[in-house]
Coordinates of N, CA and C in Angstrom, one line a residue:
M1 N -3.3 -20.8 0.6 CA -3.4 -19.6 0.3 C -1.9 -18.9 1.2
K2 N -1.6 -18.3 0.5 CA -0.1 -17.3 1.0 C -1.1 -16.6 1.0
K3 N -0.5 -15.3 2.0 CA -0.6 -13.8 2.3 C 0.7 -13.2 2.6
L4 N 0.9 -11.8 2.0 CA 1.9 -11.3 2.4 C 1.4 -10.1 4.0
E5 N 1.7 -10.4 4.6 CA 1.1 -9.3 5.5 C 2.7 -8.4 5.7
L6 N 1.9 -6.9 5.9 CA 2.9 -5.9 6.0 C 2.2 -5.9 7.4
L7 N 3.1 -5.2 8.6 CA 2.8 -5.0 9.9 C 3.3 -3.8 9.7
F8 N 2.5 -2.6 10.4 CA 2.6 -1.3 10.5 C 2.4 -0.4 12.0
E9 N 3.1 0.2 12.5 CA 3.1 0.6 13.9 C 2.0 2.2 13.8
N10 N 0.6 2.1 14.3 CA 0.0 3.6 14.4 C 0.4 4.3 15.5
E11 N 0.0 5.4 15.6 CA 0.0 7.1 16.3 C 0.1 6.3 18.1
E12 N -1.4 5.4 18.2 CA -1.2 4.8 19.4 C -0.1 3.6 19.8
G13 N 0.7 3.2 18.9 CA 1.8 2.7 19.4 C 1.5 1.0 19.0
K14 N 0.1 0.8 18.3 CA -0.4 -0.6 17.9 C 0.3 -1.1 16.5
T15 N -0.1 -2.5 16.6 CA 0.3 -3.1 15.6 C -1.0 -2.9 14.2
V16 N -0.5 -2.6 13.2 CA -1.8 -2.7 12.1 C -1.5 -3.4 10.5
T17 N -2.1 -4.3 10.4 CA -1.3 -5.3 9.5 C -2.4 -4.8 8.5
Y18 N -2.1 -5.1 7.2 CA -2.6 -5.2 5.9 C -2.1 -6.5 5.4
S19 N -3.3 -7.3 4.6 CA -3.0 -8.4 3.9 C -3.3 -8.4 2.7
L20 N -2.1 -9.1 2.1 CA -2.3 -9.0 0.2 C -2.1 -10.5 0.1
D21 N -3.2 -10.9 -0.8 CA -3.4 -12.4 -1.4 C -2.4 -12.2 -2.5
S22 N -1.9 -13.8 -2.4 CA -1.5 -14.4 -3.5 C 0.6 -13.5 -4.3
P23 N 0.9 -13.2 -3.1 CA 2.1 -12.9 -3.1 C 3.4 -13.4 -4.2
V24 N 4.1 -12.4 -4.7 CA 5.1 -12.8 -5.6 C 6.2 -14.1 -4.8
D25 N 6.2 -14.8 -5.1 CA 7.3 -15.9 -4.4 C 8.8 -16.1 -5.0
P26 N 9.8 -15.7 -4.5 CA 10.0 -15.6 -3.2 C 9.9 -14.1 -3.3
A27 N 9.9 -13.6 -2.3 CA 9.4 -12.1 -1.9 C 10.5 -11.3 -1.8
D28 N 10.7 -10.1 -2.7 CA 11.3 -9.1 -3.0 C 11.3 -8.0 -1.7
E29 N 12.7 -8.1 -0.7 CA 12.7 -7.3 0.5 C 12.8 -5.8 0.0
V30 N 13.5 -6.1 -1.0 CA 13.6 -4.7 -1.1 C 12.0 -3.6 -1.9
A31 N 11.5 -4.3 -2.8 CA 10.3 -3.6 -3.3 C 9.5 -3.4 -2.1
I32 N 9.2 -4.6 -1.2 CA 8.5 -4.9 -0.1 C 8.6 -3.4 1.2
N33 N 9.8 -3.4 0.9 CA 10.9 -2.1 2.2 C 10.1 -0.8 1.1
S34 N 10.4 -1.3 0.0 CA 9.9 0.4 -0.5 C 8.9 1.1 -0.9
A35 N 7.8 -0.5 -0.7 CA 6.8 0.0 -0.8 C 6.0 0.4 0.8
M36 N 6.3 0.0 1.7 CA 6.0 0.5 2.9 C 6.1 1.6 3.3
D37 N 7.5 2.2 3.0 CA 8.1 3.3 3.2 C 6.9 4.1 2.3
E38 N 6.3 4.2 1.0 CA 5.7 4.6 0.4 C 4.3 4.8 0.6
I39 N 3.6 3.5 1.5 CA 2.7 3.9 2.2 C 2.7 4.8 3.3
I40 N 4.1 4.7 4.2 CA 3.7 6.0 5.0 C 3.9 7.1 4.4
A41 N 4.6 7.2 3.8 CA 4.8 8.7 3.2 C 3.6 9.5 2.3
Q42 N 2.8 8.6 1.9 CA 1.5 9.0 1.2 C 0.3 9.0 1.8
N43 N 0.2 8.6 3.5 CA -0.8 8.1 4.4 C -1.9 7.7 3.8
V44 N -1.6 6.7 3.1 CA -2.5 5.6 2.1 C -3.4 5.4 3.0
F45 N -3.7 4.6 4.0 CA -4.0 4.0 4.9 C -4.3 4.6 6.5
D46 N -5.8 4.5 6.7 CA -6.2 4.8 8.6 C -6.0 3.8 8.8
S47 N -6.2 4.3 10.5 CA -6.5 3.4 11.3 C -7.1 3.4 12.6
T48 N -7.9 2.8 13.2 CA -8.6 3.4 14.6 C -7.5 3.9 15.7
G49 N -6.7 3.6 15.2 CA -5.4 4.3 16.8 C -4.7 5.8 15.4
G50 N -5.1 5.8 14.5 CA -4.2 7.4 14.2 C -3.5 7.0 12.8
N51 N -3.0 7.5 12.5 CA -1.8 7.0 11.0 C -0.4 6.2 11.3
I52 N -0.8 5.8 10.1 CA 0.9 4.7 10.1 C 1.6 5.4 9.9
V53 N 2.6 5.3 11.1 CA 3.8 6.1 11.3 C 5.0 5.3 11.5
A54 N 5.2 4.2 11.0 CA 6.2 2.9 10.9 C 6.4 1.9 10.8
K55 N 7.1 1.0 10.4 CA 6.9 -0.3 9.8 C 7.8 -0.9 10.8
K56 N 7.2 -2.2 11.1 CA 7.6 -3.4 12.5 C 7.8 -4.4 11.7
G57 N 7.4 -5.1 10.2 CA 7.8 -6.0 9.7 C 6.5 -6.2 8.6
A58 N 7.4 -7.4 7.9 CA 6.6 -8.2 6.8 C 6.4 -9.6 6.8
R59 N 5.8 -10.6 6.2 CA 6.0 -11.8 6.2 C 5.1 -12.3 5.6
I60 N 5.2 -13.8 4.9 CA 4.4 -14.3 4.0 C 3.8 -15.5 5.3
V61 N 2.7 -15.6 5.1 CA 1.8 -16.7 6.1 C 1.0 -17.5 5.3
E62 N 1.3 -18.4 5.1 CA 0.9 -19.6 4.4 C -0.2 -20.6 5.2
R63 N -1.5 -20.9 4.8 CA -2.8 -21.6 5.2 C -3.0 -23.2 4.5
V64 N -2.4 -24.2 5.8 CA -3.0 -25.3 5.0 C -4.2 -25.9 5.3
V65 N -5.0 -26.2 4.3 CA -6.0 -27.0 4.9 C -6.5 -28.7 4.4
T66 N -6.8 -29.1 5.6 CA -6.8 -30.6 5.2 C -8.0 -31.3 5.7
D67 N -8.9 -31.6 4.8 CA -10.1 -32.5 4.9 C -10.0 -33.9 5.4
I68 N -11.1 -33.9 6.9 CA -10.9 -35.0 7.1 C -12.2 -35.6 6.6
D69 N -12.2 -36.9 6.7 CA -13.0 -37.7 6.1 C -13.8 -37.9 7.3
I70 N -15.2 -38.0 7.3 CA -15.8 -38.2 8.2 C -16.6 -39.3 8.1
G71 N -16.9 -39.8 7.1 CA -17.6 -40.7 7.0 C -19.4 -40.1 6.3
M72 N -19.2 -39.5 5.6 CA -20.8 -38.3 5.1 C -20.5 -38.7 3.5

C-alpha cells in the first residue's frame, strides 16, 4: 500500500505529517507543492503545536507485507 505523506512545520517548530492513501503515481511535484502552499494559506489543518507555518517535504511511502507460513 502506498501513501503520500505531506510534511509541515508548525508554530512550535515540530513536524506535522498528513497522509493520503493511494496517491497518483508518478507523483506530480508541482501539484503537490501547490496543494501544500494552499493548505498553509487557507490554514486548513490545526495541530497541537499551533498553526502550520511551513513546508518541510513530501514523500511516497510504500508498505509491503509478506505473510509467513507458520504451519497453522
